[in-house]
Amino acid sequence: AAEQAPDGTAKGKPRLLLMGQRRSGKSSISSVVFHKLPPSETLFLESTARIQKDELPSFMDFQVWDFPGQIDIFENPTFDIDAMFGEIGALIWVIDAQDDYLEAVARLNVTILNLQRTYPNIKIEVFIHKVDGLSDDYKLDIQRDITIRIQDELSDNGFENAPVTFHLTSIYNHSIFEAFSKVIQKLIPRLGILEAMLTNLCRTCRFEKAYLFDVTSKIYIATDSAPADMTSYEICSDYIDVIIDVTEVYGSWPRSEKHREGLEGSPWNQKLEDQVASNWAESCMVLSDGNKPIILREVNKYLALVAIMKEDSYDKMPLVNINVEVVVQGLEEFFDITKPK
Amino acid sequence: MPPDVRNEVKKPKKKKVLLMGKSGSGKSSMRSIIFSATIDIDLSHVKFLGNLTLNLWDCGGQEAFTENYLTQQRVHVFSNVGVLIYVFDIESRDVERDMATYVSIISAMVQYSPTAKVYVLIHKMDLITMHAREAVFVDRVRLVQQKTAEFTQASGFNSELDLIPFATSIWDQSLYKAWASIIHDLVPNLSVIESQLGSLGTIIEAEEILLFERTSFLVVSSWTSEEGLGNPTGDRQERMSNILKHFKQSISRFTGTPRNAEQFILMEHKAGPRFSMFVCKFTTNTYLMVVLPPGEARFNSARFNCQIARESFKFLDGPTPGQGQSGRA
Ligand SMILES: Nc1nc2c(ncn2[C@@H]2O[C@H](COP(=O)(O)OP(=O)(O)OP(=O)(O)O)[C@@H](O)[C@H]2O)c(=O)[nH]1
Ligand SMILES: Nc1nc2c(ncn2[C@@H]2O[C@H](COP(=O)(O)OP(=O)(O)O)[C@@H](O)[C@H]2O)c(=O)[nH]1
Ligand SMILES: [Mg+2]
């Protein structure tokens, strides 16, 4: 459920604001991405009556605000615009691609112009949403049309380089996670260092692709320099699901003390903690297709590294694990240093 | 394994599995879920456990067609049947006629494959409101049993026909439960496998071992240690089937290979100081999943022991595909 943050406690945390017309899909997006609601169950969501503020404890604590569709924040004197946009963050404007979108675009234009005057650094992310069921050609046509309508309006008003980005999204596939990944990545200080670390790892271990995931939302917060494609993201993200589900079935209940004593006795004669190689989860799946391994390594409570290896590289796993361990330590240091104080 | 046990293991004859029921009763939907087969109109059969074929037959409706295989093709269709799975649509408007069609199928079965097992699936149970489900199911099963008994008495069939009923729906776990039980009965030499799993589990200090059929990922056999019995997740077998099958489909999307093709060889997961597990290809027709207490050495030794055990399980697979095949309808 959404939690109302007490006022003032959230200073310094990046904030994502979800706005757009009624029924455009804002609450659905936030429930599917951050609360694991199955997409089909969003049919039963009620229209949002007041702003829902969600605190998301994560590798970088951030907030998601889900707005009611009908309110106009610039018309309504009860809104403290400065408190809303004063923090770093992004405005996500959701447009229903299956509906007539002219009014949505007009309202978005007004909003962008208002923001550009006072908060030119706020990133504006346009989600052209509900594109499931639309043909690829039609999707691109809509995206082109909306982009032109917004850019024309902006340049008419003298803003040539407003930070507006477009994403085609749907809650029925991975596209919504992909879009959020890109939005979040812009909010990470010194993202380039993370990317360089992953690119290096891919080179030394001969990985095809590596992603650093926020495990609970399955947003990826960094990847190596090889182009990110939907299929590799999907398989890595689905692998996280497998690990989470398996861990829920076998890793969430306490074994008896007596059993533990037995396991620490002969022939091992060692504390269980000392019998394991790592305190964090390590997984590997070898595909029949070219014996290609996919590996997963927990970095900390929130983050996991998932990578797709080159064909037939399972034999090199011991070496790979050593390299991964080094990178994981580097990542820990990175987040320690960049953590907002 | 002692040589006398080896000799006792009979070479199983290739048997057919028939999936029958009125058109629209849900057969193709079931098949596509259980075997991840694409819904292909032309393909009326699926191969599984290496040597078994699952044949789909529509009954009733297109009368001429039904007539044909109940008469001219009768011997061909109904000989050598190991299992008949008959699907009743709970929503059917003409129950009387359904029963008549069912009885004509049973009569052919009893004639050419009298020892076949008969599973009766009362399907689409999700359409019945929750509180009425149990009663509606019991009622329909009673009717099927009564029709069956009437037939066997009238025809002088001298042994009881054993019906195994299940309430199913493609929208919940009930389908996995019914099919796990069907597959379980079809695996050759299961009792030998089961006792071997127990010895293996004890040696490697496993907490749980699941043996999956490789196409459907249904659990055909399992063993759980005393400590493992404390696991509060009661439906974990169905859940593991579901998890692995789902991921198998993700891999197929990733690699662009067919959904029912083999997708992975090995999965290892070491959850720090909590537990370890692996899933590996085991015999030709099975995958083995082993859940272990934490520990690197224990894990490696278990992997090694399973590798060795694989050899002694191998000959239990039964005849390989292509052996003693008869033509299909
Ligand atoms: N086809 C499709 N439908 C979607 C998608 N996302 C949301 N919907 C549906 O759109 C409807 C409205 O979704 P909400 O999330 O309640 O919309 P909202 O923007 O929060 O609406 P207000 O709270 O009234 O402003 C629901 O029936 C959702 O199931 C999508 O990606 N594809
Ligand atoms: N409600 C419900 N519908 C089902 C179920 N199983 C199948 N159906 C539907 O029944 C229809 C016919 O199914 P199909 O598998 O083609 O039947 P077949 O002709 O026996 O192969 C399809 O529209 C399915 O979606 C079920 O368990 N519940
Ligand atoms: Mg809403």
XYZ file of C-alpha atoms and ligand atoms in Angstrom:
731
model
C 0.000 0.000 0.000
C 1.090 3.572 -0.536
C 2.694 5.297 2.393
C 2.242 8.933 3.154
C 5.627 10.377 3.921
C 5.577 12.844 6.799
C 6.380 16.240 5.403
C 9.987 17.308 5.277
C 11.512 13.863 5.797
C 12.182 13.307 2.144
C 14.700 16.059 1.433
C 17.328 15.058 -1.040
C 15.625 11.924 -2.300
C 14.966 11.848 -6.033
C 11.307 12.110 -6.828
C 9.362 10.722 -9.756
C 6.067 12.472 -10.443
C 3.456 10.547 -12.451
C 1.026 12.860 -14.227
C -1.385 12.663 -17.150
C -5.045 12.415 -18.058
C -7.515 10.318 -16.117
C -7.353 6.576 -16.887
C -4.109 7.018 -18.789
C -2.511 4.316 -16.616
C -0.464 6.133 -13.941
C -1.590 4.062 -10.952
C -1.304 0.872 -12.996
C 2.292 1.688 -13.863
C 3.244 2.435 -10.304
C 1.513 -0.704 -8.967
C 3.012 -3.035 -11.554
C 6.558 -1.704 -11.361
C 6.867 -0.998 -7.659
C 4.331 -3.301 -6.028
C 4.373 -6.375 -8.264
C 0.673 -6.183 -9.095
C -0.083 -8.584 -11.966
C -0.959 -6.385 -14.998
C -4.387 -7.965 -15.488
C -5.387 -6.895 -11.977
C -4.979 -3.210 -12.787
C -8.444 -3.451 -14.338
C -9.790 -3.181 -10.805
C -7.857 -0.077 -9.778
C -10.003 2.847 -8.779
C -9.493 6.341 -10.031
C -6.981 8.154 -7.831
C -8.600 10.863 -5.678
C -5.537 12.391 -4.000
C -1.806 12.275 -4.521
C -0.353 8.889 -3.525
C 3.174 9.279 -2.206
C 5.277 6.136 -2.214
C 8.586 5.879 -0.393
C 10.706 3.204 -2.021
C 13.564 1.918 0.038
C 16.083 0.918 -2.569
C 19.742 1.252 -3.521
C 18.909 4.942 -3.865
C 15.863 5.794 -1.792
C 13.418 7.541 -4.050
C 9.799 8.582 -4.040
C 7.036 8.036 -6.545
C 4.078 10.393 -6.512
C 0.960 9.221 -8.332
C -1.296 12.164 -9.189
C -5.050 12.162 -9.781
C -5.703 12.676 -13.500
C -8.034 15.629 -13.239
C -6.002 18.047 -11.145
C -4.053 20.906 -12.614
C -1.208 21.715 -10.251
C -0.586 25.158 -11.719
C -4.198 26.255 -11.371
C -4.621 24.977 -7.855
C -3.326 27.377 -5.190
C -3.067 24.644 -2.508
C -0.061 23.092 -4.243
C 3.366 24.192 -3.198
C 4.998 23.967 -6.606
C 8.385 24.737 -5.189
C 8.255 21.869 -2.698
C 7.160 19.596 -5.503
C 9.810 20.426 -8.088
C 12.532 21.846 -5.890
C 14.143 18.422 -5.442
C 15.985 16.692 -8.249
C 13.786 14.274 -10.126
C 11.694 13.610 -13.166
C 8.200 14.311 -14.337
C 6.678 11.296 -16.067
C 3.765 12.307 -18.249
C 1.582 9.337 -19.238
C -0.400 9.488 -22.484
C -2.943 6.789 -23.387
C -1.960 5.798 -26.955
C -5.213 3.919 -27.436
C -7.261 7.042 -26.816
C -7.550 10.461 -28.421
C -4.444 12.197 -27.116
C -4.801 15.806 -28.280
C -5.972 17.131 -24.939
C -3.267 15.194 -23.104
C -0.619 16.708 -25.362
C -2.062 20.212 -24.928
C -1.966 19.894 -21.147
C 1.543 18.496 -21.281
C 2.641 21.485 -23.359
C 1.268 23.920 -20.798
C 3.021 21.996 -18.036
C 6.368 21.895 -19.818
C 6.245 25.620 -20.533
C 5.440 26.383 -16.912
C 8.300 24.201 -15.697
C 10.840 25.450 -18.207
C 10.519 28.963 -16.863
C 11.329 28.067 -13.274
C 12.799 24.556 -13.107
C 14.615 23.986 -16.404
C 16.520 21.015 -14.980
C 13.530 18.825 -14.282
C 13.664 15.948 -16.747
C 10.450 15.394 -18.644
C 9.740 11.798 -19.618
C 6.767 11.185 -21.867
C 5.367 7.658 -21.646
C 3.303 6.933 -24.737
C 1.454 4.196 -22.926
C -0.835 1.181 -23.597
C 0.957 0.446 -26.859
C 0.218 -3.268 -26.456
C -1.989 -4.345 -29.326
C -0.823 -1.511 -31.577
C 1.172 -2.319 -34.711
C 4.821 -1.269 -34.833
C 4.129 1.184 -37.648
C 1.266 2.778 -35.800
C 3.343 3.127 -32.619
C 6.061 4.984 -34.478
C 3.501 7.201 -36.233
C 2.003 8.216 -32.898
C 5.404 8.836 -31.381
C 6.389 11.023 -34.344
C 3.142 12.973 -34.203
C 3.343 13.623 -30.454
C 7.008 14.587 -30.645
C 6.326 17.138 -33.367
C 3.365 18.651 -31.529
C 5.482 19.172 -28.423
C 8.625 20.415 -30.126
C 6.683 22.907 -32.261
C 5.024 24.356 -29.201
C 8.331 24.595 -27.352
C 10.227 26.274 -30.159
C 7.310 28.695 -30.729
C 7.948 29.767 -27.162
C 11.683 29.964 -27.519
C 12.744 26.735 -25.796
C 14.825 24.721 -28.219
C 16.580 22.219 -26.009
C 14.102 21.274 -23.294
C 15.004 17.899 -21.724
C 12.032 15.922 -23.075
C 12.372 12.193 -23.809
C 9.808 9.793 -25.284
C 9.179 6.125 -24.410
C 6.712 3.598 -25.839
C 5.360 1.610 -22.891
C 2.907 -1.052 -21.781
C 2.409 -2.785 -18.451
C 1.809 -6.058 -20.319
C 5.463 -6.511 -21.272
C 8.934 -5.465 -20.164
C 8.771 -2.089 -21.922
C 7.563 -0.284 -18.804
C 10.550 -1.593 -16.820
C 12.888 -0.664 -19.616
C 11.499 2.886 -19.685
C 11.792 3.275 -15.905
C 15.344 1.982 -16.108
C 16.258 4.801 -18.446
C 14.474 7.375 -16.283
C 16.201 6.239 -13.090
C 19.603 6.069 -14.740
C 19.485 9.799 -15.430
C 19.124 10.379 -11.688
C 22.195 8.380 -10.663
C 25.184 10.562 -9.920
C 28.281 9.461 -11.827
C 26.522 6.737 -13.799
C 29.480 6.706 -16.194
C 31.704 5.111 -13.563
C 29.229 2.278 -13.051
C 28.976 1.720 -16.786
C 32.736 1.657 -17.141
C 33.004 -0.957 -14.384
C 30.506 -3.191 -16.140
C 32.110 -2.688 -19.549
C 35.425 -3.699 -18.047
C 33.935 -6.786 -16.455
C 32.414 -7.807 -19.782
C 35.749 -7.478 -21.460
C 37.793 -9.394 -18.888
C 35.238 -12.195 -18.507
C 34.054 -12.250 -22.102
C 30.432 -11.542 -21.180
C 27.997 -10.655 -23.921
C 26.011 -8.324 -21.698
C 25.821 -7.371 -18.020
C 23.065 -5.579 -16.119
C 23.012 -4.186 -12.615
C 19.469 -4.618 -11.320
C 17.419 -3.126 -8.535
C 15.997 -6.484 -7.459
C 12.616 -5.430 -6.084
C 11.537 -3.302 -9.043
C 13.601 -5.133 -11.692
C 14.693 -1.799 -13.076
C 18.279 -1.962 -14.337
C 20.317 0.920 -13.100
C 23.384 0.397 -15.265
C 24.653 -1.779 -18.075
C 27.848 -2.137 -20.084
C 28.506 -0.200 -23.280
C 27.225 -2.917 -25.643
C 23.778 -1.892 -26.902
C 20.981 -2.900 -24.514
C 18.351 -4.940 -26.274
C 14.957 -5.975 -25.000
C 15.588 -9.732 -25.289
C 18.722 -9.817 -23.143
C 17.083 -7.527 -20.592
C 14.026 -9.792 -20.474
C 15.915 -13.004 -19.897
C 18.011 -11.426 -17.133
C 14.974 -9.920 -15.499
C 13.069 -13.231 -15.690
C 16.063 -14.990 -14.165
C 15.789 -12.707 -11.152
C 12.168 -13.834 -10.822
C 13.233 -17.464 -10.810
C 15.753 -16.816 -8.056
C 13.277 -14.808 -5.983
C 10.598 -17.519 -6.315
C 12.952 -20.394 -5.530
C 14.296 -18.512 -2.520
C 10.781 -17.923 -1.260
C 10.041 -21.661 -1.413
C 13.294 -22.969 0.086
C 15.047 -20.057 1.724
C 12.411 -18.513 3.931
C 11.986 -20.977 6.802
C 14.275 -21.748 9.760
C 15.909 -25.166 10.049
C 16.205 -26.784 13.461
C 19.194 -26.245 15.732
C 19.776 -29.993 15.970
C 19.886 -30.330 12.189
C 22.401 -27.520 11.995
C 24.630 -29.186 14.560
C 24.632 -32.333 12.449
C 25.660 -30.368 9.370
C 28.521 -28.713 11.239
C 29.830 -32.032 12.553
C 31.793 -34.774 10.842
C 32.926 -34.997 8.054
C 32.822 -31.226 7.564
C 33.669 -30.041 11.097
C 33.038 -26.406 10.320
C 30.458 -23.744 11.117
C 27.893 -23.465 8.293
C 28.889 -19.831 7.773
C 32.433 -20.984 7.110
C 31.330 -23.737 4.754
C 29.938 -21.258 2.216
C 32.079 -19.343 -0.264
C 29.957 -16.206 -0.215
C 27.304 -14.702 2.025
C 25.478 -13.368 -1.019
C 23.591 -15.461 -3.536
C 25.439 -16.833 -6.553
C 23.553 -18.504 -9.390
C 24.193 -19.823 -12.816
C 22.024 -21.339 -15.518
C 23.511 -23.043 -18.558
C 21.342 -22.857 -21.671
C 21.146 -25.705 -24.151
C 21.642 -23.144 -26.883
C 25.434 -23.076 -27.267
C 25.944 -23.980 -23.575
C 25.628 -20.302 -22.815
C 25.610 -19.539 -19.081
C 23.591 -16.769 -17.469
C 24.945 -15.748 -14.080
C 23.521 -13.827 -11.156
C 25.372 -12.412 -8.175
C 23.805 -10.440 -5.338
C 25.685 -7.215 -4.621
C 23.798 -6.170 -1.510
C 20.270 -6.179 -0.143
C 18.930 -4.273 -3.154
C 21.196 -4.919 -6.097
C 22.134 -7.905 -8.219
C 24.473 -8.294 -11.135
C 23.119 -10.447 -13.961
C 25.189 -11.297 -17.014
C 24.975 -13.398 -20.134
C 28.197 -15.210 -20.922
C 29.632 -16.280 -24.254
C 29.107 -19.777 -25.587
C 30.573 -22.720 -23.737
C 32.183 -20.686 -20.969
C 30.906 -22.671 -17.966
C 34.374 -24.170 -17.479
C 35.740 -20.702 -16.788
C 33.309 -20.114 -13.920
C 35.893 -20.201 -11.100
C 37.879 -17.463 -12.813
C 34.745 -15.525 -13.643
C 33.640 -15.674 -10.003
C 36.913 -14.125 -8.878
C 36.526 -11.246 -11.342
C 32.892 -10.741 -10.387
C 33.867 -10.632 -6.715
C 36.304 -7.801 -7.434
C 33.678 -5.826 -9.330
C 31.119 -6.391 -6.585
C 33.529 -4.888 -4.065
C 34.025 -1.947 -6.399
C 30.267 -1.481 -6.648
C 29.900 -1.505 -2.877
C 32.485 1.231 -2.581
C 30.799 3.206 -5.340
C 27.458 3.227 -3.570
C 29.088 3.980 -0.278
C 30.727 7.086 -1.717
C 27.810 8.378 -3.799
C 25.170 7.789 -1.108
C 23.425 11.089 -0.277
C 24.632 12.122 3.189
C 22.530 -51.699 -8.100
C 22.407 -55.493 -7.583
C 22.055 -57.458 -10.841
C 18.797 -59.149 -9.809
C 17.005 -55.785 -9.604
C 18.292 -54.975 -13.037
C 16.804 -58.149 -14.453
C 13.427 -57.481 -12.915
C 13.103 -54.261 -14.846
C 10.886 -55.108 -17.774
C 11.236 -53.377 -21.085
C 7.984 -51.424 -21.229
C 5.946 -51.752 -24.422
C 5.186 -48.512 -26.190
C 1.682 -47.473 -25.179
C -0.533 -44.735 -26.470
C -2.101 -42.021 -24.395
C -5.453 -40.836 -25.735
C -6.834 -37.431 -24.834
C -10.509 -37.462 -25.786
C -13.588 -35.359 -25.295
C -16.020 -33.234 -27.201
C -14.632 -30.527 -29.454
C -14.302 -27.368 -27.371
C -13.968 -29.229 -24.086
C -10.444 -27.859 -23.578
C -8.049 -30.544 -24.823
C -5.809 -28.326 -26.922
C -5.625 -25.690 -24.215
C -4.512 -28.315 -21.713
C -1.965 -29.764 -24.021
C -0.470 -26.392 -24.797
C -0.121 -25.580 -21.106
C 1.262 -28.903 -19.951
C 3.576 -29.592 -22.864
C 4.247 -25.999 -23.954
C 3.205 -27.155 -27.400
C 2.049 -24.422 -29.697
C -1.615 -24.620 -30.518
C -1.196 -26.209 -33.896
C -4.358 -27.502 -35.491
C -2.569 -30.073 -37.609
C -0.512 -31.626 -34.886
C -2.778 -34.063 -33.097
C -0.057 -35.725 -31.093
C 2.764 -34.804 -28.701
C 5.706 -37.021 -27.791
C 6.850 -37.200 -24.188
C 8.865 -39.438 -21.867
C 10.819 -40.247 -24.999
C 8.578 -42.967 -26.332
C 4.975 -42.116 -25.495
C 2.638 -40.279 -27.808
C -0.292 -38.253 -26.642
C -3.073 -38.323 -29.244
C -5.910 -35.828 -29.277
C -9.320 -36.952 -30.514
C -12.507 -34.942 -30.770
C -15.577 -36.958 -29.865
C -19.148 -36.163 -30.790
C -20.065 -33.154 -32.850
C -18.752 -34.127 -36.244
C -20.679 -37.392 -36.263
C -19.237 -38.815 -39.484
C -15.733 -38.469 -38.141
C -16.504 -40.083 -34.792
C -18.322 -42.879 -36.562
C -15.290 -43.499 -38.677
C -12.843 -44.064 -35.877
C -15.324 -46.004 -33.819
C -15.884 -48.368 -36.733
C -13.310 -48.689 -39.533
C -10.370 -47.395 -37.483
C -11.507 -48.882 -34.192
C -8.706 -51.429 -33.872
C -6.090 -48.971 -34.900
C -7.131 -46.211 -32.507
C -7.965 -48.269 -29.452
C -5.290 -50.987 -29.423
C -2.293 -50.603 -27.210
C -3.741 -47.755 -25.169
C -1.994 -47.257 -21.841
C -4.079 -44.372 -20.614
C -7.304 -42.737 -21.681
C -7.899 -39.191 -20.493
C -11.488 -38.205 -21.083
C -12.398 -34.522 -20.765
C -15.907 -33.385 -19.847
C -16.790 -29.722 -20.233
C -18.694 -28.830 -17.052
C -20.640 -26.209 -18.995
C -21.917 -28.645 -21.617
C -25.610 -28.167 -22.459
C -26.245 -31.734 -23.554
C -24.983 -33.957 -20.760
C -27.020 -36.943 -21.919
C -25.375 -36.974 -25.319
C -21.935 -36.436 -23.788
C -22.490 -39.522 -21.685
C -23.604 -41.564 -24.696
C -20.460 -40.538 -26.626
C -18.324 -41.315 -23.593
C -19.862 -44.795 -23.246
C -19.223 -45.586 -26.905
C -15.563 -44.678 -26.379
C -15.362 -46.788 -23.233
C -16.846 -49.747 -25.054
C -14.132 -49.572 -27.712
C -11.488 -49.186 -25.015
C -12.639 -52.168 -23.027
C -12.608 -54.239 -26.198
C -9.066 -53.460 -27.386
C -7.202 -52.203 -24.305
C -8.953 -53.665 -21.279
C -6.118 -52.860 -18.891
C -5.858 -49.168 -19.771
C -6.221 -46.647 -16.983
C -9.027 -44.155 -17.368
C -8.738 -40.583 -16.092
C -11.879 -38.493 -16.094
C -11.270 -34.762 -16.077
C -14.248 -32.595 -15.219
C -12.944 -29.448 -16.842
C -13.503 -25.655 -16.815
C -14.373 -25.831 -13.111
C -13.437 -22.147 -12.788
C -16.826 -21.386 -14.349
C -18.619 -22.818 -11.307
C -18.863 -20.533 -8.275
C -16.402 -21.463 -5.569
C -18.880 -22.723 -2.966
C -20.741 -24.974 -5.422
C -17.626 -26.476 -7.013
C -17.184 -29.498 -4.762
C -20.857 -30.522 -5.012
C -21.076 -30.043 -8.784
C -17.905 -32.090 -9.231
C -19.032 -34.974 -7.004
C -22.367 -35.003 -8.775
C -20.886 -35.176 -12.259
C -18.390 -37.863 -11.259
C -21.194 -39.941 -9.804
C -23.073 -39.704 -13.099
C -20.010 -40.795 -15.089
C -19.439 -43.713 -12.724
C -23.059 -44.754 -12.970
C -22.971 -44.710 -16.799
C -19.730 -46.673 -16.746
C -21.145 -49.279 -14.376
C -24.331 -49.646 -16.427
C -22.211 -50.319 -19.476
C -19.817 -52.800 -17.901
C -22.704 -54.780 -16.407
C -24.662 -54.875 -19.652
C -21.654 -55.920 -21.683
C -20.557 -58.590 -19.228
C -17.129 -56.981 -18.749
C -15.904 -58.966 -15.816
C -13.608 -56.594 -13.955
C -14.338 -53.199 -12.391
C -13.315 -50.313 -14.606
C -11.260 -48.042 -12.421
C -11.961 -44.358 -13.065
C -9.670 -41.698 -11.642
C -11.527 -38.384 -11.503
C -10.074 -34.854 -11.277
C -11.647 -31.402 -11.221
C -9.563 -29.176 -13.504
C -9.239 -25.706 -14.930
C -6.537 -24.108 -17.032
C -6.698 -21.066 -14.791
C -5.274 -22.578 -11.615
C -2.909 -25.254 -10.256
C -5.565 -28.004 -10.518
C -4.436 -28.860 -14.030
C -0.849 -29.466 -12.855
C -2.091 -31.678 -10.052
C -4.146 -33.889 -12.377
C -1.417 -34.179 -14.988
C 1.343 -34.817 -12.443
C -0.670 -37.807 -11.318
C -1.173 -39.013 -14.899
C 2.516 -38.645 -15.789
C 3.501 -40.306 -12.523
C 1.619 -43.418 -13.608
C 3.247 -43.418 -17.020
C 6.878 -43.363 -15.950
C 8.240 -46.866 -16.331
C 9.788 -48.550 -13.290
C 8.914 -45.739 -10.974
C 9.195 -47.726 -7.748
C 12.824 -48.532 -8.491
C 13.502 -44.871 -9.220
C 11.797 -43.848 -6.004
C 13.848 -46.063 -3.745
C 17.033 -45.032 -5.539
C 16.207 -41.361 -5.013
C 15.913 -42.024 -1.297
C 19.369 -43.604 -1.073
C 20.905 -40.849 -3.147
C 19.269 -38.152 -1.012
C 20.578 -39.659 2.198
C 24.131 -39.995 0.899
C 24.385 -36.409 -0.314
C 22.634 -34.924 2.763
C 19.891 -33.487 0.536
C 16.845 -31.813 1.980
C 14.633 -32.519 -0.999
C 14.898 -34.142 -4.417
C 12.385 -33.648 -7.216
C 12.399 -35.577 -10.453
C 10.750 -33.733 -13.362
C 9.504 -35.073 -16.667
C 11.547 -33.100 -19.157
C 8.893 -31.756 -21.552
C 6.160 -30.873 -19.102
C 8.264 -30.212 -15.984
C 5.694 -32.096 -13.971
C 7.063 -33.799 -10.849
C 7.047 -37.541 -11.398
C 8.785 -38.533 -8.209
C 10.203 -36.906 -5.117
C 11.993 -37.519 -1.864
C 12.130 -35.275 1.200
C 14.387 -35.591 4.238
C 12.964 -35.489 7.731
C 14.167 -31.919 8.186
C 12.815 -30.969 4.764
C 9.321 -32.014 5.851
C 9.334 -28.899 8.036
C 9.096 -26.681 4.924
C 5.800 -24.817 5.361
C 5.242 -24.361 1.603
C 2.866 -27.228 0.923
C 2.390 -26.752 -2.818
C 6.101 -26.397 -3.600
C 6.143 -29.181 -6.203
C 3.509 -27.463 -8.349
C 5.236 -24.143 -7.767
C 8.620 -25.442 -8.877
C 7.018 -26.960 -12.004
C 5.479 -23.608 -12.743
C 8.641 -21.573 -12.093
C 10.871 -23.761 -14.239
C 8.352 -24.085 -17.023
C 7.859 -20.329 -17.156
C 11.553 -19.734 -17.348
C 11.876 -22.372 -20.016
C 9.531 -20.229 -22.075
C 11.568 -17.093 -21.396
C 14.656 -18.893 -22.659
C 12.820 -19.976 -25.779
C 11.903 -16.337 -26.482
C 15.519 -15.364 -25.888
C 17.090 -17.998 -28.118
C 14.309 -18.164 -30.693
C 14.123 -21.953 -30.371
C 10.756 -23.798 -30.214
C 8.934 -23.683 -26.896
C 8.877 -27.438 -26.465
C 12.558 -27.907 -27.276
C 15.093 -28.536 -24.505
C 16.165 -25.159 -23.142
C 18.721 -25.635 -20.357
C 21.221 -28.148 -19.090
C 21.975 -26.948 -15.608
C 20.931 -24.446 -13.012
C 22.897 -23.820 -9.826
C 21.891 -21.541 -7.005
C 23.816 -20.970 -3.792
C 21.807 -18.722 -1.493
C 24.633 -17.846 0.882
C 24.175 -19.403 4.336
C 20.512 -20.274 3.688
C 20.448 -23.187 1.223
C 21.839 -24.397 -2.091
C 20.142 -26.120 -4.970
C 20.719 -27.308 -8.476
C 18.601 -28.600 -11.331
C 20.335 -30.715 -13.943
C 19.483 -32.828 -16.923
C 19.348 -36.321 -15.509
C 18.194 -39.185 -17.659
C 16.956 -38.827 -21.225
C 13.471 -37.980 -20.054
C 14.017 -36.314 -16.726
C 15.567 -33.389 -14.876
C 16.705 -33.765 -11.286
C 16.394 -30.980 -8.736
C 18.349 -31.240 -5.495
C 17.931 -28.919 -2.505
C 20.857 -28.954 -0.086
C 21.989 -27.310 3.122
C 24.573 -24.568 2.497
C 28.226 -25.431 1.951
C 30.588 -25.385 -1.013
C 32.097 -28.833 -0.441
C 28.698 -30.409 0.183
C 27.426 -28.868 -3.042
C 30.311 -30.113 -5.155
C 30.147 -33.574 -3.679
C 26.389 -33.733 -4.321
C 26.850 -32.616 -7.922
C 29.471 -35.295 -8.396
C 27.363 -38.017 -6.802
C 24.361 -37.144 -8.950
C 26.572 -37.345 -12.003
C 27.551 -40.860 -11.036
C 24.003 -41.838 -10.076
C 22.802 -40.755 -13.503
C 24.518 -43.778 -15.023
C 22.668 -46.205 -12.806
C 19.327 -44.524 -13.515
C 19.829 -44.400 -17.247
C 18.658 -47.837 -18.281
C 15.333 -47.169 -16.545
C 14.335 -44.773 -19.284
C 12.704 -47.468 -21.367
C 13.005 -47.890 -25.101
C 14.420 -44.981 -27.017
C 12.360 -43.150 -29.614
C 12.105 -44.898 -32.928
C 11.970 -48.370 -31.403
C 8.924 -50.491 -32.211
C 6.982 -47.557 -33.560
C 3.630 -48.203 -35.140
C 2.140 -45.851 -37.678
C -0.250 -43.190 -36.499
C -3.825 -42.495 -37.503
N -4.061 -2.213 -22.601
C -3.491 -1.583 -21.567
N -4.247 -1.116 -20.562
C -3.640 -0.481 -19.523
C -2.231 -0.307 -19.491
N -1.926 0.365 -18.352
C -3.089 0.614 -17.704
N -4.130 0.107 -18.414
C -5.562 0.172 -18.030
O -5.992 1.517 -17.982
C -7.005 1.708 -16.999
C -6.762 2.938 -16.133
O -5.621 2.768 -15.356
P -5.269 3.626 -14.024
O -3.920 3.164 -13.632
O -6.348 3.554 -13.020
O -5.197 5.094 -14.618
P -4.806 6.431 -13.838
O -3.979 7.219 -14.784
O -4.205 6.142 -12.523
O -6.226 7.138 -13.677
P -6.650 8.273 -12.590
O -6.238 7.773 -11.254
O -8.123 8.390 -12.768
O -5.961 9.509 -12.995
C -7.038 0.392 -16.211
O -8.181 -0.321 -16.623
C -5.786 -0.343 -16.626
O -5.959 -1.750 -16.620
C -1.458 -0.834 -20.585
O -0.234 -0.759 -20.647
N -2.135 -1.453 -21.587
N -13.245 -21.090 -18.473
C -12.455 -22.013 -19.002
N -12.321 -22.098 -20.344
C -11.500 -23.044 -20.865
C -10.785 -23.931 -20.034
N -10.064 -24.771 -20.833
C -10.307 -24.396 -22.113
N -11.184 -23.363 -22.142
C -11.716 -22.682 -23.338
O -12.528 -23.579 -24.082
C -12.397 -23.356 -25.488
C -12.097 -24.611 -26.272
O -10.842 -25.115 -25.872
P -9.930 -26.065 -26.791
O -8.695 -26.335 -25.999
O -9.781 -25.528 -28.166
O -10.820 -27.386 -26.848
P -10.612 -28.718 -27.717
O -11.491 -28.585 -28.899
O -11.062 -29.804 -26.800
O -9.168 -28.837 -28.032
C -11.332 -22.271 -25.640
O -11.998 -21.038 -25.835
C -10.603 -22.260 -24.301
O -10.099 -20.991 -23.989
C -10.948 -23.805 -18.594
O -10.373 -24.513 -17.761
N -11.801 -22.843 -18.140
Mg -4.758 6.564 -10.648
